[in-house]
Amino acid sequence: MNIQTVPSSPFDDQKPGTSGLRKKVSVFQAPHYLENFVQSIFDIIGAVPGSTLVLGGDGRYYNREAIQVILKMAAANGFGKVLVGRDGILSTPAASCVIRKYGTFGGIILSASHNPGGSDGDFGIKYNTANGGPAPEKITEAVFARSRALESYRIVEAPDVALDRIGATALGDMAVEVIDPVADYAELMESLFDFDAIRAMIRGGFRLRFDAMHAVTGPYGGEILEKRLGAPAGTVINGEPLPDFGKGHPDPNLTYAHELVEIMNGADAPDFGAASDGDGDRNMILGRRFFVTPSDSLAVIAANATLAPGYAAGLAGVARSMPTSAAADRVAAKLGIPCYETPTGWKFFGNLMDAEKVTLCGEESFGTGSSHVREKDGLWAVLFWLNILAKKSLSVEEIVYRHWAEYGRNVYSRHDYEGLPSDAAAGVMAHVESQFPALPGQRFGGYQVKFCDDFSYTDPIDGSVSTGQGLRIGFEDGSRIVFRLSGTGTEGATLRLYLEAFEPDPAKHHADAQQALAGLIGIAHDLSQLKPRTGREQPTVIT
Ligand code: G16
C-alpha cells in the first residue's frame, strides 16, 4: 500500500456549525481543504486500527469526488473496512441506521442538507459517532482546533474505487464494501410501522404525494411508498436524485416545496402530501389545503405514538429544541412523561436518547425523529403520519383540530431573514440583548414580559454547557419571541425570528397564524429595529 504523507497548511475557517462543516463547493475544492478537515477528524476520533467506518452522502455536486478522497484517506489512516452506499449515496438517517446496525466505529456523511447544490452551491461534511448520531460539541471543537494546526495528511495512492456495484473490493489493506443504500433503512421502517394498515388504507383509495425534491429520498420513497406500501407509480414526485437538485432548493417548507404545495392546494388535491430535504432528514407534512407546523407534528405524533407497533409500549420522554413550540410539552404533561428543552441541533438529543430518557425528538426546522436512529428522519415522520391516519380514519386537518381542541393551540411561525450582512445581523442581536436588563415587567399592549435571557443548556447526562443559543423574551401568558442566528448558512448571516402564542379557545383555532401573531410580530420589530438595521422590509421565508 503506497501511503503518501502530503504537506498542507492549516485552515482557520473549518469550524463546524449547527450540523457539520458547510461551505461553498468551491471552498471544498480548494487544494487540501477537504483533506485537512478529514485528517483532523481522523486524528481526533482515535479509531483503533482495523475499525469500520460508514461513508455516504446526499449525492450533491462533489459527492463522488469527495467519497474517493475519503476512501483513500481512510485506507491510509488504518481503517479496516468502509461500508459505502452504492454510488456514494446514503441519506442521513440511513447512514445513522447502518452505523448502528453494523456496530461501526462511526461514519462520515457528506451533505449540506437543505442548502442548494450544484457547482456553485454548497457542500458539507460531518462525523457521526458509534451511536449513529452527530458528533457532540467536544468532538467538533477538537476537530476544529486540530484543523488549525494540521500540517500534513495521509492518503493512499491508488485508482478510484468502483462504487456502482454491491460487493467488496480492496483498497490497499482496507476493504470497501458497497452496500444497498435503501435496504437496511427500509427494513427498519417496516419493523416500526403497521405497513399492513397503511397498505389497506392506500388500497381503499387514500391518495398521497411525496416530493423528493430531486434529492436523496427519491429511491427511498420509491422503494417504501410505491413498492412496499403499494402506492401507485407517480406518488413520489421529483424522485430522481440530481447533483444540483434540478436547480431547486431542497428545503421542505412552504416556500421551496412550492410544487407540492400547489398540488395540495389544488382542486383535486390528494389526502396527504409530504416532502423531504437534500439528505432526507427533514420533513414537511401537508393535508388537503392544510399545513402542519413541525412543532404540531411532533405533538401529534407524541399524542398518538402508541398507534405504531414500534412505539406501542409508550414513550420514555420527549425533547424539543428551544425555539420549537411548547405543543409537545403539553402532550408530555398529560402523558406524565418528561419533556426536555435543548439548544438547536440534533446532536443535543443524542445523550438523552442514549440514556433512554426520551423516545421522540423534534425541531421547528422540519425535523422529527426518534431513538430508532440518532438523526432526524424525514420518511420516518411521513410513515408515522400514514400509520396514524390509517388507524384513526380521519383527515390530517381533523386530526390536528381535534388535537388543538384537547390541548390548546400553540400558534407558531418562524420568519427567516436570509443572506444578511453579518455585522447587521449581529447588530440586531446586540441591540435586543442590550434591552434585557430593563425588559422584565414591561407591558407591550396585552403582553407583559416575564423573562428574557440568552438561552444556555446544561446537558443532564454529561454536564456539558452550551451558551449563546438564542435570545428569548417570554411573556406572562406563555407567548414567546426568540431571536437566533442560524448556524447552517454559508452566505452572510441568517437571522431567525420565532414567534409563539398560546390559544386555548377552540373557537379561535381556525385563525391564520400570521394574523394571530401580528401583535407579537410588531413587538419583535419594535424591540429589534430589524427593518432599519437590515434594510429588509420582509422575511425571505415564512414558515
Ligand atoms: C440542522 C440541524 C438541526 C437544526 C437545523 C437548523 O439541520 O441538524 O438540528 O435545527 O440545522 O439550524 P439553524 O437554525 O442553525 O440553521 P439540517 O437538516 O440542516 O442538518
Coordinates of C-alpha atoms and ligand atoms in Angstrom, one line a residue:
M1 CA 0.0 0.0 0.0
N2 CA 1.5 3.3 -1.1
I3 CA 0.8 5.8 1.6
Q4 CA 1.7 9.4 0.9
T5 CA 2.1 12.0 3.6
V6 CA 1.1 15.2 1.8
P7 CA 2.3 18.5 3.3
S8 CA -0.5 21.1 3.7
S9 CA -1.1 24.2 5.7
P10 CA -3.7 24.8 8.4
F11 CA -7.1 26.4 7.7
D12 CA -8.7 28.7 10.2
D13 CA -12.3 28.5 8.9
Q14 CA -13.1 24.9 9.5
K15 CA -15.4 25.4 12.5
P16 CA -18.4 23.0 12.3
G17 CA -21.7 24.8 12.6
T18 CA -25.1 23.5 13.8
S19 CA -24.6 20.4 11.7
G20 CA -21.0 19.8 10.5
L21 CA -18.8 21.9 8.2
R22 CA -20.8 23.6 5.4
K23 CA -19.2 25.8 2.7
K24 CA -19.5 26.6 -0.9
V25 CA -18.4 23.8 -3.2
S26 CA -15.5 26.0 -4.5
V27 CA -14.2 26.3 -0.9
F28 CA -14.1 22.5 -0.6
Q29 CA -12.4 22.2 -4.0
A30 CA -9.5 24.4 -2.9
P31 CA -6.3 22.4 -2.6
H32 CA -6.1 20.3 0.6
Y33 CA -9.3 21.8 2.1
L34 CA -11.3 18.6 2.2
E35 CA -8.3 16.6 3.1
N36 CA -7.3 18.9 6.0
F37 CA -10.8 18.5 7.6
V38 CA -10.9 14.7 7.1
Q39 CA -7.4 14.2 8.6
S40 CA -8.5 16.4 11.5
I41 CA -11.5 14.1 12.1
F42 CA -9.3 11.0 11.9
D43 CA -6.7 12.5 14.2
I44 CA -9.3 13.3 16.9
I45 CA -11.6 10.3 16.9
G46 CA -8.9 7.9 17.7
A47 CA -10.2 4.9 15.9
V48 CA -8.3 1.7 16.6
P49 CA -6.6 0.3 13.6
G50 CA -8.9 -2.1 11.6
S51 CA -12.1 -0.2 12.6
T52 CA -15.1 0.1 10.3
L53 CA -16.4 3.4 9.0
V54 CA -19.7 4.2 7.2
L55 CA -19.5 6.6 4.3
G56 CA -22.1 8.2 2.1
G57 CA -23.8 11.4 1.1
D58 CA -26.8 13.0 -0.4
G59 CA -25.5 12.9 -4.0
R60 CA -25.0 16.6 -4.4
Y61 CA -22.3 18.0 -6.6
Y62 CA -18.8 17.0 -5.4
N63 CA -20.2 13.9 -3.6
R64 CA -18.4 11.4 -5.9
E65 CA -15.0 13.1 -5.8
A66 CA -15.1 13.6 -2.0
I67 CA -16.0 9.9 -1.5
Q68 CA -13.0 8.8 -3.4
V69 CA -10.7 11.1 -1.4
I70 CA -12.1 10.0 1.9
L71 CA -11.8 6.3 1.0
K72 CA -8.1 6.7 0.2
M73 CA -7.5 8.7 3.4
A74 CA -9.4 6.1 5.4
A75 CA -7.1 3.4 4.0
A76 CA -4.0 5.4 4.8
N77 CA -5.3 6.1 8.3
G78 CA -5.6 2.4 9.2
F79 CA -9.3 1.7 8.9
G80 CA -10.0 -2.0 8.2
K81 CA -13.3 -1.5 6.3
V82 CA -15.6 1.2 4.9
L83 CA -19.3 0.5 4.3
V84 CA -20.2 2.9 1.5
G85 CA -23.6 3.3 -0.1
R86 CA -23.9 2.4 -3.8
D87 CA -22.7 5.4 -5.9
G88 CA -21.7 7.0 -2.7
I89 CA -25.3 7.6 -1.7
L90 CA -26.8 7.3 1.9
S91 CA -29.5 9.5 3.3
T92 CA -28.5 10.9 6.7
P93 CA -31.0 8.7 8.6
A94 CA -30.0 5.7 6.6
A95 CA -26.3 6.4 7.5
S96 CA -27.3 6.5 11.1
C97 CA -29.2 3.3 10.7
V98 CA -26.2 1.5 9.1
I99 CA -23.7 2.7 11.8
R100 CA -26.0 1.3 14.5
K101 CA -27.0 -1.9 12.8
Y102 CA -23.4 -3.0 12.0
G103 CA -21.9 -1.5 15.1
T104 CA -19.3 0.5 13.3
F105 CA -16.8 2.9 14.8
G106 CA -18.6 5.9 13.3
G107 CA -19.4 7.4 9.9
I108 CA -18.8 10.3 7.6
I109 CA -21.8 11.9 6.0
L110 CA -21.4 14.3 3.0
S111 CA -24.3 16.7 2.9
A112 CA -25.2 20.3 3.2
S113 CA -28.7 19.2 3.9
H114 CA -31.4 21.6 2.6
N115 CA -28.8 24.1 1.2
P116 CA -28.8 24.4 -2.6
G117 CA -26.4 22.2 -4.6
G118 CA -24.6 22.2 -8.0
S119 CA -21.1 23.5 -8.8
D120 CA -21.9 27.0 -7.3
G121 CA -24.0 25.6 -4.4
D122 CA -23.0 24.2 -1.0
F123 CA -21.2 21.1 0.2
G124 CA -20.8 19.7 3.7
I125 CA -19.2 17.1 5.8
K126 CA -19.9 15.8 9.3
Y127 CA -18.8 13.0 11.5
N128 CA -21.2 10.7 13.4
T129 CA -20.1 8.6 16.3
A130 CA -20.8 5.0 17.1
N131 CA -24.3 5.7 18.4
G132 CA -25.2 6.9 14.9
G133 CA -25.6 10.5 15.9
P134 CA -23.8 13.7 15.0
A135 CA -20.6 14.2 17.0
P136 CA -21.1 16.2 20.1
E137 CA -19.5 19.6 20.6
K138 CA -16.5 18.3 22.5
I139 CA -15.5 16.4 19.3
T140 CA -16.4 19.1 16.8
E141 CA -14.4 21.7 18.8
A142 CA -11.4 19.4 19.0
V143 CA -11.6 18.7 15.2
F144 CA -11.7 22.5 14.7
A145 CA -8.7 23.0 16.9
R146 CA -6.8 20.3 15.0
S147 CA -7.7 21.7 11.6
R148 CA -6.0 25.0 12.6
A149 CA -2.7 23.2 13.3
L150 CA -2.6 20.4 10.8
E151 CA 0.4 20.4 8.5
S152 CA 0.1 17.2 6.6
Y153 CA -2.4 14.4 5.8
R154 CA -2.2 10.8 4.8
I155 CA -3.6 9.3 1.6
V156 CA -3.1 6.2 -0.4
E157 CA -2.1 6.5 -4.0
A158 CA -4.5 4.2 -5.8
P159 CA -7.0 4.3 -8.6
D160 CA -10.6 5.3 -7.8
V161 CA -12.8 2.5 -6.4
A162 CA -15.9 1.4 -8.5
L163 CA -19.0 2.2 -6.4
D164 CA -21.7 1.2 -8.8
R165 CA -22.0 -2.5 -7.8
I166 CA -22.8 -4.1 -4.5
G167 CA -19.9 -6.1 -3.1
A168 CA -16.5 -5.8 -1.6
T169 CA -13.2 -4.7 -3.1
A170 CA -9.8 -3.9 -1.7
L171 CA -8.2 -0.5 -1.4
G172 CA -4.7 -1.2 -0.1
D173 CA -5.1 -3.1 3.1
M174 CA -8.7 -1.8 3.6
A175 CA -11.9 -3.4 2.4
V176 CA -14.5 -1.2 0.6
E177 CA -17.9 -2.8 0.9
V178 CA -20.5 -1.2 -1.4
I179 CA -24.0 -1.6 0.2
D180 CA -27.6 -1.1 -1.0
P181 CA -28.3 2.4 0.4
V182 CA -32.0 1.7 0.9
A183 CA -32.4 -2.0 2.1
D184 CA -31.3 -1.7 5.8
Y185 CA -33.3 1.5 6.3
A186 CA -36.5 0.1 4.6
E187 CA -36.3 -3.0 6.8
L188 CA -36.1 -0.8 9.9
M189 CA -39.1 1.2 8.8
E190 CA -41.1 -1.9 8.3
S191 CA -40.3 -3.1 11.8
L192 CA -41.6 0.2 13.3
F193 CA -44.9 0.8 11.5
D194 CA -48.0 -1.0 10.6
F195 CA -47.4 -1.5 6.9
D196 CA -50.5 -3.7 6.5
A197 CA -52.8 -1.0 7.8
I198 CA -51.1 1.6 5.6
R199 CA -51.3 -0.7 2.6
A200 CA -55.0 -1.3 3.2
M201 CA -55.7 2.5 3.5
I202 CA -54.0 3.1 0.2
R203 CA -55.8 0.2 -1.4
G204 CA -59.0 1.7 -0.1
G205 CA -58.4 4.9 -2.2
F206 CA -56.3 7.1 0.1
R207 CA -54.1 9.3 -2.1
L208 CA -50.7 10.7 -1.3
R209 CA -47.8 12.6 -2.9
F210 CA -44.2 12.6 -1.7
D211 CA -41.9 15.2 -3.1
A212 CA -38.3 14.1 -3.0
M213 CA -37.2 17.4 -4.4
H214 CA -34.7 15.7 -6.7
A215 CA -32.7 14.9 -3.6
V216 CA -31.6 11.7 -1.8
T217 CA -35.0 10.3 -0.8
G218 CA -36.3 9.5 -4.3
P219 CA -35.1 5.9 -4.2
Y220 CA -36.1 5.5 -0.5
G221 CA -39.6 6.9 -1.3
G222 CA -39.9 4.7 -4.4
E223 CA -39.0 1.5 -2.5
I224 CA -41.0 2.1 0.6
L225 CA -44.1 4.0 -0.6
E226 CA -44.6 2.7 -4.0
K227 CA -43.1 -0.8 -3.9
R228 CA -43.7 -2.0 -0.3
L229 CA -46.8 0.0 0.5
G230 CA -48.4 -0.3 -2.9
A231 CA -48.9 3.5 -3.7
P232 CA -49.3 4.0 -7.4
A233 CA -46.4 5.0 -9.6
G234 CA -46.2 8.8 -9.6
T235 CA -46.8 9.0 -5.8
V236 CA -43.1 10.1 -5.5
I237 CA -42.5 13.2 -7.5
N238 CA -39.1 14.7 -8.4
G239 CA -37.8 11.3 -7.4
E240 CA -34.6 11.3 -9.5
P241 CA -31.7 12.5 -7.3
L242 CA -29.7 15.1 -9.2
P243 CA -26.3 16.7 -8.2
D244 CA -27.9 20.2 -8.4
F245 CA -31.4 19.1 -7.2
G246 CA -32.8 20.2 -10.5
K247 CA -31.7 23.7 -9.6
G248 CA -34.2 23.7 -6.8
H249 CA -33.7 24.4 -3.1
P250 CA -34.3 21.1 -1.4
D251 CA -35.8 22.5 1.7
P252 CA -39.2 21.1 2.5
N253 CA -41.1 24.2 3.5
L254 CA -44.0 26.2 2.1
T255 CA -41.7 28.4 0.0
Y256 CA -39.3 26.0 -1.5
A257 CA -41.6 22.9 -1.9
H258 CA -44.0 25.0 -3.9
E259 CA -44.8 22.3 -6.5
L260 CA -46.1 20.1 -3.7
V261 CA -47.9 23.0 -2.0
E262 CA -49.7 23.8 -5.3
I263 CA -50.8 20.2 -5.7
M264 CA -52.1 20.1 -2.1
N265 CA -53.9 23.4 -2.6
G266 CA -55.3 22.3 -6.0
A267 CA -58.9 21.3 -6.9
D268 CA -58.2 17.6 -6.9
A269 CA -55.7 17.5 -4.0
P270 CA -54.6 14.2 -2.6
D271 CA -55.4 13.3 1.1
F272 CA -51.8 13.7 2.2
G273 CA -48.7 15.4 1.0
A274 CA -45.1 15.3 2.3
A275 CA -41.7 16.4 1.2
S276 CA -38.1 15.7 2.4
D277 CA -34.9 17.6 2.0
G278 CA -31.4 17.2 0.4
D279 CA -30.2 14.5 2.7
G280 CA -33.6 13.0 3.8
D281 CA -33.7 14.0 7.5
R282 CA -36.3 16.8 7.3
N283 CA -40.0 16.5 6.5
M284 CA -43.0 18.7 5.8
I285 CA -46.5 17.3 6.4
L286 CA -49.5 18.7 4.5
G287 CA -53.1 17.8 4.4
R288 CA -55.6 19.0 1.8
R289 CA -55.1 22.8 1.8
F290 CA -53.6 22.4 5.3
F291 CA -50.1 22.9 6.7
V292 CA -49.0 21.0 9.8
T293 CA -46.3 23.0 11.6
P294 CA -43.3 20.9 12.6
S295 CA -44.0 21.7 16.2
D296 CA -47.6 20.5 15.9
S297 CA -46.4 17.4 14.0
L298 CA -44.2 16.4 16.9
A299 CA -47.0 16.9 19.4
V300 CA -49.5 14.9 17.3
I301 CA -47.0 12.1 16.9
A302 CA -46.3 12.1 20.6
A303 CA -50.0 12.0 21.5
N304 CA -50.7 9.1 19.0
A305 CA -47.4 7.3 19.3
T306 CA -48.8 4.0 20.6
L307 CA -50.8 3.5 17.4
A308 CA -47.5 2.5 15.7
P309 CA -46.3 -1.0 16.6
G310 CA -42.7 0.2 17.3
Y311 CA -43.9 2.6 19.9
A312 CA -46.8 0.5 21.4
A313 CA -45.1 0.3 24.8
G314 CA -45.3 4.1 25.1
L315 CA -42.7 6.9 25.3
A316 CA -39.9 7.4 27.8
G317 CA -40.0 11.1 27.2
V318 CA -39.9 13.8 24.5
A319 CA -37.4 16.5 23.7
R320 CA -37.6 19.6 21.5
S321 CA -35.2 22.3 20.6
M322 CA -35.7 25.6 22.4
P323 CA -37.2 27.6 19.5
T324 CA -39.7 24.7 18.9
S325 CA -43.2 25.5 20.2
A326 CA -44.3 24.1 23.6
A327 CA -47.1 22.0 21.9
A328 CA -45.2 18.8 22.7
D329 CA -44.7 19.9 26.3
R330 CA -48.5 19.8 26.8
V331 CA -48.7 16.3 25.5
A332 CA -45.8 15.2 27.7
A333 CA -47.5 16.7 30.7
K334 CA -50.7 14.8 30.0
L335 CA -48.9 11.6 29.4
G336 CA -46.9 12.1 32.6
I337 CA -43.5 11.9 30.9
P338 CA -40.6 14.4 30.9
C339 CA -40.1 16.9 28.1
Y340 CA -36.6 18.3 27.6
E341 CA -35.7 21.7 26.0
T342 CA -32.3 21.6 24.2
P343 CA -30.4 24.0 22.0
T344 CA -30.9 23.9 18.2
G345 CA -29.0 21.0 16.7
W346 CA -29.9 17.3 16.6
K347 CA -26.6 16.5 18.3
F348 CA -28.1 17.7 21.6
F349 CA -30.7 14.9 21.6
G350 CA -28.1 12.1 21.4
N351 CA -27.2 11.9 25.1
L352 CA -30.9 11.9 26.1
M353 CA -31.7 9.1 23.7
D354 CA -28.7 7.0 24.6
A355 CA -29.7 7.3 28.3
E356 CA -33.2 6.3 27.4
K357 CA -34.6 9.5 28.8
V358 CA -36.5 10.3 25.6
T359 CA -38.0 8.4 22.7
L360 CA -39.2 11.2 20.4
C361 CA -37.4 14.4 19.5
G362 CA -38.4 17.3 17.2
E363 CA -37.4 20.7 16.0
E364 CA -39.3 23.5 14.4
S365 CA -36.8 23.3 11.5
F366 CA -38.8 20.5 9.9
G367 CA -37.0 17.8 11.9
T368 CA -38.7 14.9 13.7
G369 CA -37.3 11.6 14.8
S370 CA -36.9 9.0 17.5
S371 CA -34.4 6.7 19.1
H372 CA -34.7 4.2 16.2
V373 CA -31.7 6.1 14.8
R374 CA -29.7 9.1 16.1
E375 CA -30.7 11.6 13.3
K376 CA -33.9 13.2 12.5
D377 CA -35.7 11.2 9.8
G378 CA -37.9 12.6 7.1
L379 CA -39.5 9.4 5.7
W380 CA -39.9 8.1 9.3
A381 CA -42.2 11.1 10.1
V382 CA -44.1 10.5 6.9
L383 CA -44.7 6.9 7.7
F384 CA -45.7 7.8 11.3
W385 CA -48.3 10.1 9.9
L386 CA -49.6 7.5 7.5
N387 CA -49.7 5.0 10.4
I388 CA -51.8 7.4 12.5
L389 CA -54.1 8.3 9.5
A390 CA -54.6 4.6 8.8
K391 CA -55.6 3.9 12.4
K392 CA -57.7 6.9 13.0
S393 CA -59.5 7.2 9.7
L394 CA -59.6 11.0 10.0
S395 CA -58.2 13.6 7.6
V396 CA -54.9 15.4 8.5
E397 CA -56.9 18.5 9.3
E398 CA -59.3 16.7 11.5
I399 CA -56.5 15.1 13.5
V400 CA -54.8 18.5 14.1
Y401 CA -58.1 20.3 15.0
R402 CA -59.0 17.6 17.5
H403 CA -55.6 17.7 18.9
W404 CA -55.8 21.5 19.4
A405 CA -59.3 21.1 20.9
E406 CA -57.8 18.8 23.5
Y407 CA -54.5 20.5 24.3
G408 CA -55.0 24.1 23.0
R409 CA -53.1 25.5 20.1
N410 CA -49.6 26.9 20.3
V411 CA -49.9 29.3 17.4
Y412 CA -46.4 29.4 15.8
S413 CA -44.4 30.9 13.0
R414 CA -40.8 31.4 12.0
H415 CA -39.6 34.4 10.0
D416 CA -36.2 34.0 8.3
Y417 CA -34.1 36.9 7.1
E418 CA -31.5 35.1 4.9
G419 CA -28.2 36.4 3.5
L420 CA -27.9 39.4 5.7
P421 CA -24.5 41.2 6.2
S422 CA -23.1 39.5 9.2
D423 CA -22.5 42.8 11.1
A424 CA -26.1 43.9 10.5
A425 CA -27.4 40.6 11.9
A426 CA -25.0 40.8 14.9
G427 CA -26.1 44.4 15.5
V428 CA -29.8 43.3 15.7
M429 CA -28.9 40.6 18.2
A430 CA -26.8 43.0 20.3
H431 CA -29.5 45.7 20.2
V432 CA -32.1 43.2 21.5
E433 CA -29.8 41.9 24.2
S434 CA -28.9 45.4 25.4
Q435 CA -32.5 45.9 26.4
F436 CA -32.7 42.8 28.6
P437 CA -31.9 44.5 31.9
A438 CA -35.0 46.8 31.6
L439 CA -37.5 44.4 29.9
P440 CA -38.9 42.2 32.7
G441 CA -42.2 43.5 33.9
Q442 CA -42.6 45.9 30.9
R443 CA -46.0 45.9 29.1
F444 CA -46.4 45.9 25.3
G445 CA -50.2 46.1 24.6
G446 CA -51.7 43.0 26.1
Y447 CA -48.3 41.3 26.6
Q448 CA -46.2 41.7 29.8
V449 CA -42.6 40.5 29.8
K450 CA -42.0 37.7 32.3
F451 CA -38.3 36.9 31.5
C452 CA -35.6 37.4 28.9
D453 CA -32.3 35.6 28.5
D454 CA -29.7 34.2 26.2
F455 CA -30.6 30.5 26.3
S456 CA -27.9 28.2 27.7
Y457 CA -28.2 24.5 28.3
T458 CA -26.5 22.1 30.7
D459 CA -26.7 18.6 29.3
P460 CA -28.3 16.5 32.1
I461 CA -26.3 13.4 31.2
D462 CA -22.7 14.6 30.8
G463 CA -22.9 18.1 32.4
S464 CA -21.6 19.9 29.3
V465 CA -22.7 23.5 29.0
S466 CA -23.7 25.3 25.7
T467 CA -24.2 29.0 25.9
G468 CA -25.3 31.7 23.4
Q469 CA -28.1 29.6 22.0
G470 CA -30.7 32.3 21.2
L471 CA -32.3 35.4 22.8
R472 CA -35.7 34.6 24.4
I473 CA -38.3 37.0 25.5
G474 CA -41.1 35.2 27.4
F475 CA -44.4 36.8 28.3
E476 CA -46.7 36.2 31.3
D477 CA -49.3 34.4 29.1
G478 CA -46.8 31.9 27.8
S479 CA -46.2 33.7 24.5
R480 CA -42.6 34.0 23.3
I481 CA -40.4 35.8 20.9
V482 CA -37.0 34.3 20.1
F483 CA -34.1 35.8 18.0
R484 CA -31.4 33.5 16.9
L485 CA -28.7 33.4 14.2
S486 CA -28.6 30.3 12.1
G487 CA -25.6 28.0 12.2
T488 CA -26.1 26.3 8.9
G489 CA -25.9 29.1 6.2
T490 CA -22.9 29.7 4.0
E491 CA -23.6 33.2 2.9
G492 CA -23.6 36.2 5.3
A493 CA -25.9 35.6 8.2
T494 CA -29.5 34.3 8.5
L495 CA -31.5 35.8 11.3
R496 CA -34.4 33.7 12.6
L497 CA -37.3 35.3 14.4
Y498 CA -39.5 32.7 16.2
L499 CA -43.0 33.6 17.4
E500 CA -45.3 31.7 19.6
A501 CA -48.6 32.4 21.3
F502 CA -51.0 30.1 23.2
E503 CA -54.7 29.9 22.2
P504 CA -56.8 27.7 24.4
D505 CA -60.2 28.7 22.8
P506 CA -61.2 26.2 20.1
A507 CA -63.4 28.9 18.5
K508 CA -60.2 30.8 17.6
H509 CA -58.2 27.8 16.4
H510 CA -59.1 28.4 12.7
A511 CA -57.3 31.8 12.7
D512 CA -54.5 32.4 10.3
A513 CA -51.2 32.1 12.2
Q514 CA -49.7 35.4 10.8
Q515 CA -52.8 37.3 11.9
A516 CA -53.0 35.7 15.3
L517 CA -49.3 36.5 15.8
A518 CA -49.5 40.1 14.4
G519 CA -49.2 41.7 17.9
L520 CA -46.1 39.7 18.7
I521 CA -44.6 40.4 15.3
G522 CA -45.0 44.1 15.9
I523 CA -43.3 43.9 19.4
A524 CA -40.4 41.9 17.9
H525 CA -39.8 44.6 15.3
D526 CA -40.1 47.5 17.7
L527 CA -37.6 45.8 20.1
S528 CA -35.1 44.7 17.5
Q529 CA -35.3 47.6 14.9
L530 CA -34.7 44.8 12.5
K531 CA -36.0 46.7 9.4
P532 CA -34.0 49.9 9.7
R533 CA -30.9 47.9 10.8
T534 CA -31.0 45.4 7.9
G535 CA -32.9 47.3 5.3
R536 CA -35.2 44.3 4.9
E537 CA -38.9 45.0 4.7
Q538 CA -40.0 41.3 4.6
P539 CA -38.6 38.0 5.7
T540 CA -37.1 35.7 3.0
V541 CA -39.1 32.7 4.2
I542 CA -42.1 32.4 6.5
T543 CA -42.9 29.0 7.9
Ligands
G16_1 C1 -29.6 21.3 11.0 C2 -29.6 20.7 12.4 C3 -30.9 20.9 13.1 C4 -31.2 22.4 13.1 C5 -31.2 22.9 11.7 C6 -31.4 24.4 11.6 O1 -30.5 20.6 10.2 O2 -29.3 19.3 12.4 O3 -30.8 20.4 14.4 O4 -32.4 22.6 13.7 O5 -29.9 22.6 11.1 O6 -30.3 25.0 12.2 P1 -30.0 26.6 12.1 O7 -31.3 27.2 12.6 O8 -28.8 26.8 12.9 O9 -29.9 26.9 10.6 P2 -30.1 20.1 8.8 O10 -31.3 19.5 8.2 O11 -29.6 21.4 8.1 O12 -28.9 19.2 9.0

